[in-house]
């Protein structure tokens, strides 16, 4: 236990030092210095760690919350920059591999699709919403092109400029142009339209504070259709310094049955929670009642989920970078 405490203390000290260095940067826009510091931060946070960031002291918690806000700002600038780079080409989708973390999105999207298929059998969504799609909506692009080829995708972001950039990315692809739309809206302002979706994806940085995320989930639970699936991105261990951690209990309290919680231990940073809107007019596990009433969620062991499939997805990410 003492050795574990020392490991956690050393990690927190290292991340605090990186936070201090990042906070002094004159700009978070992509540059060699910015890229080097954030690479060091990700490298420190990705390996498995015994740290529970929710139990850190007040000073460390304040540092972590500020670091997540900084990471959100930097990620937005990075995506906007590369969206502009890609949009300079006649067909931006032919050059997606220029983004340094493209393979990560391929693997994350494949993982989310596999979890949906595994835990919500028979799901064949005709319409999907992605909340917090940003200027470089890789998740929607990969899901639409590789996993859900007959599904309509509605992408929502609060930033009109982000939607403008994202819309240009699909301009040369007739199929995606017809199936993908982009809307400037806050999730709190979405009501009746949410009932039209079979699956809603919630980006990791929508609602960065725990109470804000819980409000978003409760809003989705109020307006989504019974039986519809919700995919929530979270974080685990030291990765909680990069992204908010979502408590599955907040998902349940929002009116969902938690079907699975998955914590990757590879280069995919985000954890994934698969949930289903409780059917208030039915009973039984299929409707989500048992899970919503407090049963433990299905926790998929991080190293055991279709290891061969994930290895194949990594190979595909290297060989098949264009649509």
Short mmCIF file of C-alpha atoms in Angstrom, two decimals, residues 75-85 135-136 165:
data_model
loop_
_atom_site.label_atom_id
_atom_site.label_comp_id
_atom_site.label_asym_id
_atom_site.label_seq_id
_atom_site.Cartn_x
_atom_site.Cartn_y
_atom_site.Cartn_z
CA UNK A 75 -8.26 19.80 -28.33
CA UNK A 76 -10.70 22.22 -29.92
CA UNK A 77 -7.86 24.28 -31.38
CA UNK A 78 -6.08 21.17 -32.65
CA UNK A 79 -9.21 19.87 -34.36
CA UNK A 80 -10.00 23.27 -35.88
CA UNK A 81 -6.45 23.51 -37.23
CA UNK A 82 -6.52 20.08 -38.84
CA UNK A 83 -10.04 20.59 -40.14
CA UNK A 84 -8.72 23.63 -42.02
CA UNK A 85 -5.74 21.60 -43.26
CA UNK A 135 -14.97 20.79 -36.14
CA UNK A 136 -13.46 17.38 -36.89
CA UNK A 165 -15.72 23.31 -40.80
#
